[in-house]
Amino acid sequence: MSCAGLCFAGASSAADLVVVQPPIISPTPIAYNWDGFYLGGQVGYGAGLADHTTQVPGNDLTLSGALVGVKLGVNTHLAPEVVSGLELDVNWANIGGSDATLFGDPVHTINWLGSFRGRLGYDAGQFLPYVTGGVAFGGATRETSFGPQPNTASATHIGWTVGAGLELAATDQLSVDLQYRYTDLGSKVYVWSGPGTDPTIHLTTHTITAGLNWHF
């Protein structure tokens, strides 16, 4: 074989050695089915204000404490990436405050909180950021040392709440829910069991909760 032939054969063999690059696969969001009912529990922390609206400067009290509760909800898709829902939650609470420097040494405690809310979220696969709002309700007690015996009064408040949260899918049926809410429970008259003026109290709270939801 001539030198020219060898060179041609070597060039042909080199041309045949084509390196094939593997295809580049871009990551895609993992689909998660947010539709359907869910049952959950949550724990959290709340801070707020008991505004004594009928007295100037007022026996106002700052409140803080823990809460723990249960919830029931349902989700459905309005569009491929839009999830709407309804949620009912009820929480035991110990969000209270006192001030011995005020007249009567008042103590105010929110004993329970609940709400019935709508939710609107963005389906990002395993993540569901959402906003929420609706009707809120709660029960509280107020006690003072004024008079021969402590004066104790209770009231049930009804108001409104708004907030936002993020739900993260942990398994096919379990999700983690992180949420912040502002709640205005409105004003109620606390009717004393003893002598003294019945105070009007306006309650507001900020709450942060973390919970688990079981989807079924």
PDB file of C-alpha atoms in Angstrom:
ATOM      1  CA  MET A   1       0.000   0.000   0.000  1.00  0.00           C
ATOM      2  CA  SER A   2       1.332   3.424  -0.868  1.00  0.00           C
ATOM      3  CA  CYS A   3       1.986   6.142   1.657  1.00  0.00           C
ATOM      4  CA  ALA A   4      -0.940   8.102   0.230  1.00  0.00           C
ATOM      5  CA  GLY A   5      -3.232   5.137   0.750  1.00  0.00           C
ATOM      6  CA  LEU A   6      -2.136   4.707   4.359  1.00  0.00           C
ATOM      7  CA  CYS A   7      -2.699   8.376   5.080  1.00  0.00           C
ATOM      8  CA  PHE A   8      -6.185   8.226   3.536  1.00  0.00           C
ATOM      9  CA  ALA A   9      -7.111   5.124   5.535  1.00  0.00           C
ATOM     10  CA  GLY A  10      -5.866   6.757   8.779  1.00  0.00           C
ATOM     11  CA  ALA A  11      -7.880   9.876   8.092  1.00  0.00           C
ATOM     12  CA  SER A  12     -11.029   7.818   7.427  1.00  0.00           C
ATOM     13  CA  SER A  13     -10.603   5.889  10.722  1.00  0.00           C
ATOM     14  CA  ALA A  14     -10.173   9.132  12.678  1.00  0.00           C
ATOM     15  CA  ALA A  15     -13.321  10.540  11.106  1.00  0.00           C
ATOM     16  CA  ASP A  16     -15.255   7.479  12.268  1.00  0.00           C
ATOM     17  CA  LEU A  17     -14.329   8.129  15.944  1.00  0.00           C
ATOM     18  CA  VAL A  18     -17.218  10.482  16.708  1.00  0.00           C
ATOM     19  CA  VAL A  19     -17.741  11.232  20.401  1.00  0.00           C
ATOM     20  CA  VAL A  20     -21.455  11.109  21.224  1.00  0.00           C
ATOM     21  CA  GLN A  21     -22.434  13.565  24.022  1.00  0.00           C
ATOM     22  CA  PRO A  22     -25.249  12.399  26.305  1.00  0.00           C
ATOM     23  CA  PRO A  23     -28.382  14.562  26.089  1.00  0.00           C
ATOM     24  CA  ILE A  24     -28.700  17.292  28.691  1.00  0.00           C
ATOM     25  CA  ILE A  25     -31.858  16.759  30.704  1.00  0.00           C
ATOM     26  CA  SER A  26     -33.153  19.834  32.514  1.00  0.00           C
ATOM     27  CA  PRO A  27     -34.778  19.187  35.892  1.00  0.00           C
ATOM     28  CA  THR A  28     -38.576  19.319  35.931  1.00  0.00           C
ATOM     29  CA  PRO A  29     -40.775  19.950  38.970  1.00  0.00           C
ATOM     30  CA  ILE A  30     -42.027  16.808  40.684  1.00  0.00           C
ATOM     31  CA  ALA A  31     -45.807  16.610  40.352  1.00  0.00           C
ATOM     32  CA  TYR A  32     -47.852  16.411  43.554  1.00  0.00           C
ATOM     33  CA  ASN A  33     -51.591  15.975  43.871  1.00  0.00           C
ATOM     34  CA  TRP A  34     -52.846  18.745  46.172  1.00  0.00           C
ATOM     35  CA  ASP A  35     -56.524  18.025  45.456  1.00  0.00           C
ATOM     36  CA  GLY A  36     -58.754  16.461  48.085  1.00  0.00           C
ATOM     37  CA  PHE A  37     -59.346  16.550  51.835  1.00  0.00           C
ATOM     38  CA  TYR A  38     -56.704  16.754  54.550  1.00  0.00           C
ATOM     39  CA  LEU A  39     -56.580  16.539  58.338  1.00  0.00           C
ATOM     40  CA  GLY A  40     -53.794  18.135  60.334  1.00  0.00           C
ATOM     41  CA  GLY A  41     -52.375  19.446  63.564  1.00  0.00           C
ATOM     42  CA  GLN A  42     -50.293  22.485  64.423  1.00  0.00           C
ATOM     43  CA  VAL A  43     -48.336  24.215  67.164  1.00  0.00           C
ATOM     44  CA  GLY A  44     -47.298  27.828  67.333  1.00  0.00           C
ATOM     45  CA  TYR A  45     -46.756  31.101  69.118  1.00  0.00           C
ATOM     46  CA  GLY A  46     -48.976  34.146  69.366  1.00  0.00           C
ATOM     47  CA  ALA A  47     -48.547  37.758  70.431  1.00  0.00           C
ATOM     48  CA  GLY A  48     -51.166  40.451  70.626  1.00  0.00           C
ATOM     49  CA  LEU A  49     -52.947  43.229  72.460  1.00  0.00           C
ATOM     50  CA  ALA A  50     -55.972  43.428  74.749  1.00  0.00           C
ATOM     51  CA  ASP A  51     -57.077  47.035  74.210  1.00  0.00           C
ATOM     52  CA  HIS A  52     -59.215  48.377  77.063  1.00  0.00           C
ATOM     53  CA  THR A  53     -61.255  50.730  74.852  1.00  0.00           C
ATOM     54  CA  THR A  54     -63.537  52.185  77.551  1.00  0.00           C
ATOM     55  CA  GLN A  55     -60.835  53.649  79.768  1.00  0.00           C
ATOM     56  CA  VAL A  56     -58.204  56.351  79.189  1.00  0.00           C
ATOM     57  CA  PRO A  57     -55.258  55.793  79.239  1.00  0.00           C
ATOM     58  CA  GLY A  58     -56.663  52.246  79.584  1.00  0.00           C
ATOM     59  CA  ASN A  59     -55.710  48.992  81.196  1.00  0.00           C
ATOM     60  CA  ASP A  60     -54.231  47.718  77.931  1.00  0.00           C
ATOM     61  CA  LEU A  61     -52.220  44.507  78.108  1.00  0.00           C
ATOM     62  CA  THR A  62     -49.703  42.988  75.710  1.00  0.00           C
ATOM     63  CA  LEU A  63     -50.258  39.260  75.256  1.00  0.00           C
ATOM     64  CA  SER A  64     -48.044  36.335  74.321  1.00  0.00           C
ATOM     65  CA  GLY A  65     -48.045  32.555  74.572  1.00  0.00           C
ATOM     66  CA  ALA A  66     -48.427  29.199  72.858  1.00  0.00           C
ATOM     67  CA  LEU A  67     -51.199  27.494  70.923  1.00  0.00           C
ATOM     68  CA  VAL A  68     -51.830  23.966  69.662  1.00  0.00           C
ATOM     69  CA  GLY A  69     -54.710  22.758  67.539  1.00  0.00           C
ATOM     70  CA  VAL A  70     -56.273  20.682  64.773  1.00  0.00           C
ATOM     71  CA  LYS A  71     -57.564  21.535  61.304  1.00  0.00           C
ATOM     72  CA  LEU A  72     -59.637  20.103  58.480  1.00  0.00           C
ATOM     73  CA  GLY A  73     -59.457  21.324  54.911  1.00  0.00           C
ATOM     74  CA  VAL A  74     -60.061  20.616  51.247  1.00  0.00           C
ATOM     75  CA  ASN A  75     -58.232  21.712  48.056  1.00  0.00           C
ATOM     76  CA  THR A  76     -59.170  21.803  44.385  1.00  0.00           C
ATOM     77  CA  HIS A  77     -57.466  23.132  41.238  1.00  0.00           C
ATOM     78  CA  LEU A  78     -59.062  26.171  39.578  1.00  0.00           C
ATOM     79  CA  ALA A  79     -56.382  26.050  36.852  1.00  0.00           C
ATOM     80  CA  PRO A  80     -53.273  23.894  36.255  1.00  0.00           C
ATOM     81  CA  GLU A  81     -51.198  26.012  38.656  1.00  0.00           C
ATOM     82  CA  VAL A  82     -53.910  27.608  40.825  1.00  0.00           C
ATOM     83  CA  VAL A  83     -55.193  25.787  43.927  1.00  0.00           C
ATOM     84  CA  SER A  84     -58.159  27.002  45.969  1.00  0.00           C
ATOM     85  CA  GLY A  85     -59.368  25.594  49.240  1.00  0.00           C
ATOM     86  CA  LEU A  86     -61.266  25.919  52.504  1.00  0.00           C
ATOM     87  CA  GLU A  87     -59.883  25.290  55.988  1.00  0.00           C
ATOM     88  CA  LEU A  88     -61.365  25.093  59.490  1.00  0.00           C
ATOM     89  CA  ASP A  89     -59.026  25.166  62.500  1.00  0.00           C
ATOM     90  CA  VAL A  90     -59.561  25.164  66.273  1.00  0.00           C
ATOM     91  CA  ASN A  91     -56.719  25.800  68.730  1.00  0.00           C
ATOM     92  CA  TRP A  92     -56.233  25.635  72.463  1.00  0.00           C
ATOM     93  CA  ALA A  93     -54.299  28.737  73.490  1.00  0.00           C
ATOM     94  CA  ASN A  94     -52.580  30.278  76.475  1.00  0.00           C
ATOM     95  CA  ILE A  95     -51.907  33.742  75.052  1.00  0.00           C
ATOM     96  CA  GLY A  96     -52.025  36.082  78.009  1.00  0.00           C
ATOM     97  CA  GLY A  97     -50.576  39.032  79.806  1.00  0.00           C
ATOM     98  CA  SER A  98     -50.787  40.994  83.055  1.00  0.00           C
ATOM     99  CA  ASP A  99     -49.517  44.239  84.563  1.00  0.00           C
ATOM    100  CA  ALA A 100     -49.352  44.702  88.313  1.00  0.00           C
ATOM    101  CA  THR A 101     -48.725  48.439  87.874  1.00  0.00           C
ATOM    102  CA  LEU A 102     -52.232  49.018  86.472  1.00  0.00           C
ATOM    103  CA  PHE A 103     -55.323  49.551  88.603  1.00  0.00           C
ATOM    104  CA  GLY A 104     -56.785  46.225  89.704  1.00  0.00           C
ATOM    105  CA  ASP A 105     -53.779  44.144  88.547  1.00  0.00           C
ATOM    106  CA  PRO A 106     -55.595  42.977  85.379  1.00  0.00           C
ATOM    107  CA  VAL A 107     -54.843  39.619  83.774  1.00  0.00           C
ATOM    108  CA  HIS A 108     -56.158  38.864  80.269  1.00  0.00           C
ATOM    109  CA  THR A 109     -55.869  35.438  78.603  1.00  0.00           C
ATOM    110  CA  ILE A 110     -56.996  34.131  75.210  1.00  0.00           C
ATOM    111  CA  ASN A 111     -58.032  30.530  75.938  1.00  0.00           C
ATOM    112  CA  TRP A 112     -58.894  29.321  72.443  1.00  0.00           C
ATOM    113  CA  LEU A 113     -58.794  30.490  68.823  1.00  0.00           C
ATOM    114  CA  GLY A 114     -60.430  29.267  65.653  1.00  0.00           C
ATOM    115  CA  SER A 115     -61.108  30.270  62.072  1.00  0.00           C
ATOM    116  CA  PHE A 116     -62.916  29.326  58.878  1.00  0.00           C
ATOM    117  CA  ARG A 117     -60.904  30.545  55.889  1.00  0.00           C
ATOM    118  CA  GLY A 118     -60.441  30.391  52.176  1.00  0.00           C
ATOM    119  CA  ARG A 119     -57.040  29.624  50.649  1.00  0.00           C
ATOM    120  CA  LEU A 120     -55.575  30.493  47.241  1.00  0.00           C
ATOM    121  CA  GLY A 121     -52.230  28.988  46.277  1.00  0.00           C
ATOM    122  CA  TYR A 122     -49.736  28.458  43.460  1.00  0.00           C
ATOM    123  CA  ASP A 123     -48.983  24.836  42.564  1.00  0.00           C
ATOM    124  CA  ALA A 124     -45.186  24.649  42.216  1.00  0.00           C
ATOM    125  CA  GLY A 125     -45.004  20.851  42.331  1.00  0.00           C
ATOM    126  CA  GLN A 126     -43.936  19.878  45.838  1.00  0.00           C
ATOM    127  CA  PHE A 127     -44.361  23.480  47.067  1.00  0.00           C
ATOM    128  CA  LEU A 128     -47.642  25.340  47.592  1.00  0.00           C
ATOM    129  CA  PRO A 129     -47.265  29.006  48.616  1.00  0.00           C
ATOM    130  CA  TYR A 130     -50.667  30.501  49.463  1.00  0.00           C
ATOM    131  CA  VAL A 131     -52.615  33.394  50.933  1.00  0.00           C
ATOM    132  CA  THR A 132     -55.552  32.887  53.285  1.00  0.00           C
ATOM    133  CA  GLY A 133     -58.325  34.853  54.937  1.00  0.00           C
ATOM    134  CA  GLY A 134     -61.735  34.535  56.516  1.00  0.00           C
ATOM    135  CA  VAL A 135     -63.763  34.562  59.724  1.00  0.00           C
ATOM    136  CA  ALA A 136     -62.002  34.221  63.096  1.00  0.00           C
ATOM    137  CA  PHE A 137     -63.363  33.516  66.566  1.00  0.00           C
ATOM    138  CA  GLY A 138     -61.948  33.045  70.045  1.00  0.00           C
ATOM    139  CA  GLY A 139     -62.639  33.014  73.748  1.00  0.00           C
ATOM    140  CA  ALA A 140     -60.867  34.960  76.479  1.00  0.00           C
ATOM    141  CA  THR A 141     -61.059  35.786  80.185  1.00  0.00           C
ATOM    142  CA  ARG A 142     -60.143  38.901  82.148  1.00  0.00           C
ATOM    143  CA  GLU A 143     -59.522  39.011  85.894  1.00  0.00           C
ATOM    144  CA  THR A 144     -58.789  41.832  88.301  1.00  0.00           C
ATOM    145  CA  SER A 145     -58.155  41.975  92.032  1.00  0.00           C
ATOM    146  CA  PHE A 146     -60.488  44.950  92.494  1.00  0.00           C
ATOM    147  CA  GLY A 147     -62.967  44.461  95.354  1.00  0.00           C
ATOM    148  CA  PRO A 148     -63.113  41.905  98.176  1.00  0.00           C
ATOM    149  CA  GLN A 149     -62.958  39.038  95.664  1.00  0.00           C
ATOM    150  CA  PRO A 150     -61.302  38.805  92.233  1.00  0.00           C
ATOM    151  CA  ASN A 151     -63.535  39.960  89.398  1.00  0.00           C
ATOM    152  CA  THR A 152     -63.581  37.460  86.528  1.00  0.00           C
ATOM    153  CA  ALA A 153     -65.332  37.882  83.190  1.00  0.00           C
ATOM    154  CA  SER A 154     -65.319  35.898  79.958  1.00  0.00           C
ATOM    155  CA  ALA A 155     -66.330  36.700  76.389  1.00  0.00           C
ATOM    156  CA  THR A 156     -66.436  35.088  72.954  1.00  0.00           C
ATOM    157  CA  HIS A 157     -65.121  37.244  70.093  1.00  0.00           C
ATOM    158  CA  ILE A 158     -65.865  37.055  66.356  1.00  0.00           C
ATOM    159  CA  GLY A 159     -63.723  38.906  63.815  1.00  0.00           C
ATOM    160  CA  TRP A 160     -61.520  38.339  60.780  1.00  0.00           C
ATOM    161  CA  THR A 161     -58.070  37.005  59.912  1.00  0.00           C
ATOM    162  CA  VAL A 162     -55.626  37.221  56.978  1.00  0.00           C
ATOM    163  CA  GLY A 163     -52.247  35.647  56.371  1.00  0.00           C
ATOM    164  CA  ALA A 164     -49.928  33.652  54.156  1.00  0.00           C
ATOM    165  CA  GLY A 165     -48.169  30.313  54.276  1.00  0.00           C
ATOM    166  CA  LEU A 166     -46.092  27.679  52.530  1.00  0.00           C
ATOM    167  CA  GLU A 167     -46.963  23.986  52.333  1.00  0.00           C
ATOM    168  CA  LEU A 168     -44.255  21.461  51.418  1.00  0.00           C
ATOM    169  CA  ALA A 169     -44.980  17.884  50.320  1.00  0.00           C
ATOM    170  CA  ALA A 170     -42.957  15.410  52.407  1.00  0.00           C
ATOM    171  CA  THR A 171     -44.534  12.168  51.092  1.00  0.00           C
ATOM    172  CA  ASP A 172     -47.463  11.238  48.844  1.00  0.00           C
ATOM    173  CA  GLN A 173     -49.871  11.918  51.735  1.00  0.00           C
ATOM    174  CA  LEU A 174     -47.963  14.040  54.271  1.00  0.00           C
ATOM    175  CA  SER A 175     -47.133  17.747  53.997  1.00  0.00           C
ATOM    176  CA  VAL A 176     -45.525  20.346  56.253  1.00  0.00           C
ATOM    177  CA  ASP A 177     -47.389  23.639  56.658  1.00  0.00           C
ATOM    178  CA  LEU A 178     -45.802  26.928  57.817  1.00  0.00           C
ATOM    179  CA  GLN A 179     -48.141  29.881  58.317  1.00  0.00           C
ATOM    180  CA  TYR A 180     -48.378  33.475  59.591  1.00  0.00           C
ATOM    181  CA  ARG A 181     -51.697  35.184  60.361  1.00  0.00           C
ATOM    182  CA  TYR A 182     -52.936  38.518  61.678  1.00  0.00           C
ATOM    183  CA  THR A 183     -56.276  38.299  63.492  1.00  0.00           C
ATOM    184  CA  ASP A 184     -58.650  41.053  64.592  1.00  0.00           C
ATOM    185  CA  LEU A 185     -61.219  39.598  66.979  1.00  0.00           C
ATOM    186  CA  GLY A 186     -63.115  42.845  67.457  1.00  0.00           C
ATOM    187  CA  SER A 187     -64.488  44.289  70.702  1.00  0.00           C
ATOM    188  CA  LYS A 188     -66.626  42.632  73.371  1.00  0.00           C
ATOM    189  CA  VAL A 189     -68.025  43.763  76.719  1.00  0.00           C
ATOM    190  CA  TYR A 190     -66.741  41.674  79.640  1.00  0.00           C
ATOM    191  CA  VAL A 191     -69.550  41.437  82.195  1.00  0.00           C
ATOM    192  CA  TRP A 192     -68.089  41.266  85.703  1.00  0.00           C
ATOM    193  CA  SER A 193     -69.339  38.818  88.298  1.00  0.00           C
ATOM    194  CA  GLY A 194     -68.894  41.480  90.994  1.00  0.00           C
ATOM    195  CA  PRO A 195     -68.932  45.275  91.395  1.00  0.00           C
ATOM    196  CA  GLY A 196     -67.221  47.611  88.961  1.00  0.00           C
ATOM    197  CA  THR A 197     -67.593  48.864  85.397  1.00  0.00           C
ATOM    198  CA  ASP A 198     -67.891  46.225  82.677  1.00  0.00           C
ATOM    199  CA  PRO A 199     -64.888  46.844  80.372  1.00  0.00           C
ATOM    200  CA  THR A 200     -64.936  46.698  76.568  1.00  0.00           C
ATOM    201  CA  ILE A 201     -61.889  44.843  75.228  1.00  0.00           C
ATOM    202  CA  HIS A 202     -60.615  44.805  71.626  1.00  0.00           C
ATOM    203  CA  LEU A 203     -58.375  41.794  70.856  1.00  0.00           C
ATOM    204  CA  THR A 204     -55.770  41.488  68.076  1.00  0.00           C
ATOM    205  CA  THR A 205     -53.121  38.794  67.577  1.00  0.00           C
ATOM    206  CA  HIS A 206     -50.187  37.807  65.371  1.00  0.00           C
ATOM    207  CA  THR A 207     -49.590  34.045  65.174  1.00  0.00           C
ATOM    208  CA  ILE A 208     -46.932  31.828  63.607  1.00  0.00           C
ATOM    209  CA  THR A 209     -47.629  28.094  63.332  1.00  0.00           C
ATOM    210  CA  ALA A 210     -45.980  24.932  62.029  1.00  0.00           C
ATOM    211  CA  GLY A 211     -48.041  21.849  61.315  1.00  0.00           C
ATOM    212  CA  LEU A 212     -48.441  18.529  59.534  1.00  0.00           C
ATOM    213  CA  ASN A 213     -51.295  17.693  57.142  1.00  0.00           C
ATOM    214  CA  TRP A 214     -52.411  14.177  56.202  1.00  0.00           C
ATOM    215  CA  HIS A 215     -54.005  14.131  52.717  1.00  0.00           C
ATOM    216  CA  PHE A 216     -56.615  11.510  51.832  1.00  0.00           C
TER     217      PHE A 216
END
